[in-house]
């Protein structure tokens, strides 16, 4: 334990028992926010929570909008057991 408190936006358990973590990146036009999020993702990676495996990352667009169809697609595609 490195003293970091892990608080993803969502934790999801797939039917086969595998856990997935979802982080949403809002405020994509604010550099300080993105820098904090980058550090958070680096901490996740250090304990085995990694993009393309068990970490789903979604983003607002530059106007601050969220396309829920993309989020739903990401979740469905990642949570379907193989």
Coordinates of N, CA and C in Angstrom, one line a residue:
X1 N 0.9 -1.2 0.0 CA 0.0 0.0 0.0 C 0.9 1.2 0.0
X2 N 0.6 2.2 -0.9 CA 1.4 3.4 -1.0 C 0.8 4.6 -0.4
X3 N -0.3 4.4 0.3 CA -1.0 5.5 1.0 C -2.0 6.2 0.1
X4 N -2.1 5.8 -1.2 CA -3.0 6.5 -2.1 C -4.4 5.9 -1.9
X5 N -5.4 6.7 -1.9 CA -6.8 6.3 -1.8 C -7.4 6.1 -3.2
X6 N -7.8 4.9 -3.5 CA -8.3 4.7 -4.9 C -9.8 4.9 -4.9
X7 N -10.3 5.9 -5.6 CA -11.7 6.2 -5.7 C -12.1 6.4 -7.1
X8 N -12.3 5.3 -7.9 CA -12.8 5.5 -9.3 C -14.2 6.0 -9.3
X9 N -14.6 6.5 -10.4 CA -16.0 7.0 -10.5 C -17.0 5.9 -10.4
X10 N -16.6 4.7 -10.9 CA -17.5 3.5 -10.8 C -16.6 2.3 -10.7
X11 N -17.1 1.3 -10.0 CA -16.5 0.0 -9.9 C -17.6 -1.0 -10.3
X12 N -17.2 -1.8 -11.3 CA -18.2 -2.7 -11.9 C -17.7 -4.2 -11.8
X13 N -18.5 -5.1 -11.4 CA -18.1 -6.5 -11.3 C -18.8 -7.2 -12.5
X14 N -18.0 -7.8 -13.4 CA -18.6 -8.5 -14.5 C -19.1 -9.9 -14.0
X15 N -20.0 -10.5 -14.7 CA -20.6 -11.8 -14.3 C -19.6 -12.9 -14.0
X16 N -18.4 -12.8 -14.6 CA -17.4 -13.8 -14.3 C -16.5 -13.5 -13.1
X17 N -16.9 -12.4 -12.4 CA -16.2 -12.0 -11.2 C -15.1 -11.0 -11.4
X18 N -14.7 -10.7 -12.7 CA -13.6 -9.7 -12.9 C -14.1 -8.3 -12.6
X19 N -13.3 -7.5 -12.0 CA -13.7 -6.1 -11.7 C -13.1 -5.2 -12.7
X20 N -14.0 -4.2 -13.0 CA -13.6 -3.1 -14.0 C -13.8 -1.8 -13.2
X21 N -13.0 -0.8 -13.6 CA -13.0 0.5 -13.0 C -13.3 1.5 -14.1
X22 N -14.2 2.4 -13.9 CA -14.5 3.5 -14.9 C -14.1 4.8 -14.3
X23 N -13.3 5.5 -15.1 CA -13.0 6.9 -14.8 C -13.5 7.8 -15.9
X24 N -14.2 8.8 -15.6 CA -14.7 9.8 -16.6 C -13.8 11.0 -16.5
X25 N -13.3 11.5 -17.6 CA -12.5 12.7 -17.7 C -13.4 13.8 -18.2
X26 N -13.9 14.6 -17.3 CA -14.6 15.8 -17.7 C -13.6 17.0 -17.8
X27 N -14.1 18.1 -18.1 CA -13.2 19.3 -18.1 C -12.0 19.1 -19.0
X28 N -12.1 18.5 -20.2 CA -11.0 18.2 -21.0 C -10.3 19.4 -21.5
X29 N -10.8 20.6 -21.3 CA -10.2 21.8 -21.7 C -9.4 22.5 -20.6
X30 N -9.3 21.9 -19.4 CA -8.6 22.5 -18.3 C -7.4 21.7 -18.0
X31 N -6.2 22.3 -18.3 CA -4.9 21.6 -18.2 C -4.7 21.0 -16.8
X32 N -4.9 21.8 -15.7 CA -4.7 21.4 -14.4 C -5.5 20.1 -14.0
X33 N -6.7 20.1 -14.4 CA -7.6 18.9 -14.2 C -7.0 17.7 -14.9
X34 N -6.7 17.9 -16.2 CA -6.1 16.7 -16.9 C -4.8 16.3 -16.3
X35 N -4.0 17.2 -15.8 CA -2.7 16.8 -15.2 C -3.0 15.9 -13.9
X36 N -4.0 16.3 -13.1 CA -4.4 15.5 -11.9 C -4.9 14.2 -12.3
X37 N -5.7 14.1 -13.4 CA -6.3 12.9 -13.9 C -5.2 12.0 -14.4
X38 N -4.2 12.5 -15.1 CA -3.0 11.7 -15.6 C -2.3 11.1 -14.4
X39 N -2.1 11.9 -13.4 CA -1.4 11.3 -12.2 C -2.2 10.2 -11.5
X40 N -3.5 10.4 -11.5 CA -4.4 9.4 -10.9 C -4.3 8.1 -11.7
X41 N -4.3 8.2 -13.1 CA -4.2 7.0 -13.9 C -2.9 6.3 -13.7
X42 N -1.8 7.1 -13.5 CA -0.5 6.5 -13.3 C -0.5 5.7 -12.0
X43 N -1.2 6.2 -11.0 CA -1.3 5.5 -9.7 C -2.1 4.2 -9.9
X44 N -3.2 4.3 -10.6 CA -3.9 3.0 -10.9 C -3.0 2.0 -11.6
X45 N -2.3 2.4 -12.6 CA -1.4 1.5 -13.4 C -0.4 0.9 -12.4
X46 N 0.1 1.6 -11.5 CA 1.1 1.1 -10.5 C 0.5 -0.1 -9.7
X47 N -0.8 -0.2 -9.6 CA -1.4 -1.3 -8.8 C -2.1 -2.3 -9.7
X48 N -1.9 -2.2 -11.0 CA -2.5 -3.2 -11.9 C -3.9 -2.8 -12.4
X49 N -4.4 -1.6 -12.2 CA -5.6 -1.2 -12.9 C -5.2 -0.4 -14.1
X50 N -5.4 -1.1 -15.3 CA -4.8 -0.5 -16.5 C -5.8 -0.4 -17.6
X51 N -5.6 0.7 -18.4 CA -6.4 0.9 -19.6 C -6.2 -0.3 -20.5
X52 N -7.2 -0.7 -21.3 CA -7.3 -1.8 -22.2 C -7.3 -3.1 -21.5
X53 N -7.4 -3.1 -20.2 CA -7.6 -4.4 -19.4 C -8.8 -4.2 -18.5
X54 N -8.6 -3.5 -17.4 CA -9.7 -3.4 -16.4 C -10.0 -2.0 -16.0
X55 N -9.5 -1.0 -16.8 CA -9.8 0.4 -16.6 C -10.5 0.9 -17.9
X56 N -11.7 1.4 -17.7 CA -12.4 2.1 -18.8 C -12.3 3.6 -18.5
X57 N -11.9 4.3 -19.6 CA -11.8 5.8 -19.4 C -12.7 6.4 -20.5
X58 N -13.6 7.3 -20.0 CA -14.4 8.0 -20.9 C -14.1 9.5 -20.8
X59 N -14.5 10.3 -21.8 CA -14.1 11.7 -21.9 C -15.3 12.6 -22.3
X60 N -15.3 13.8 -21.8 CA -16.1 14.9 -22.4 C -15.4 15.3 -23.7
X61 N -16.2 15.9 -24.6 CA -15.5 16.5 -25.8 C -15.0 17.9 -25.4
X62 N -14.4 18.6 -26.3 CA -13.8 19.9 -26.0 C -14.9 21.0 -25.6
X63 N -16.1 20.7 -25.9 CA -17.2 21.6 -25.5 C -17.8 21.3 -24.2
X64 N -17.3 20.2 -23.6 CA -17.8 19.8 -22.3 C -19.0 18.9 -22.4
X65 N -19.2 18.3 -23.5 CA -20.4 17.4 -23.7 C -20.0 16.0 -23.6
X66 N -20.9 15.2 -23.2 CA -20.6 13.7 -23.0 C -21.6 13.0 -24.0
X67 N -21.0 12.1 -24.8 CA -21.8 11.3 -25.7 C -22.1 10.0 -25.0
X68 N -23.3 9.9 -24.5 CA -23.6 8.7 -23.7 C -23.6 7.4 -24.6
X69 N -23.8 7.5 -25.9 CA -23.8 6.4 -26.8 C -22.4 5.8 -26.8
X70 N -21.3 6.6 -26.8 CA -20.0 6.2 -26.7 C -19.7 5.5 -25.4
X71 N -20.1 6.1 -24.3 CA -19.9 5.5 -23.0 C -20.6 4.2 -22.9
X72 N -21.8 4.1 -23.3 CA -22.5 2.8 -23.3 C -21.8 1.8 -24.1
X73 N -21.4 2.1 -25.3 CA -20.7 1.2 -26.1 C -19.4 0.7 -25.5
X74 N -18.6 1.6 -24.9 CA -17.4 1.2 -24.2 C -17.7 0.2 -23.1
X75 N -18.7 0.5 -22.3 CA -19.1 -0.4 -21.2 C -19.5 -1.8 -21.7
X76 N -20.4 -1.7 -22.6 CA -20.9 -3.0 -23.2 C -19.8 -3.9 -23.7
X77 N -19.0 -3.2 -24.5 CA -17.9 -4.0 -25.2 C -16.9 -4.6 -24.2
X78 N -16.6 -3.8 -23.1 CA -15.6 -4.3 -22.2 C -16.2 -5.3 -21.1
X79 N -17.5 -5.2 -20.9 CA -18.1 -6.0 -19.8 C -18.6 -7.4 -20.3
X80 N -18.7 -7.5 -21.6 CA -19.2 -8.8 -22.2 C -18.1 -9.8 -22.0
X81 N -18.3 -10.9 -21.2 CA -17.3 -11.9 -21.1 C -17.0 -12.6 -22.4
X82 N -15.8 -13.0 -22.5 CA -15.3 -13.6 -23.8 C -15.7 -15.1 -23.8

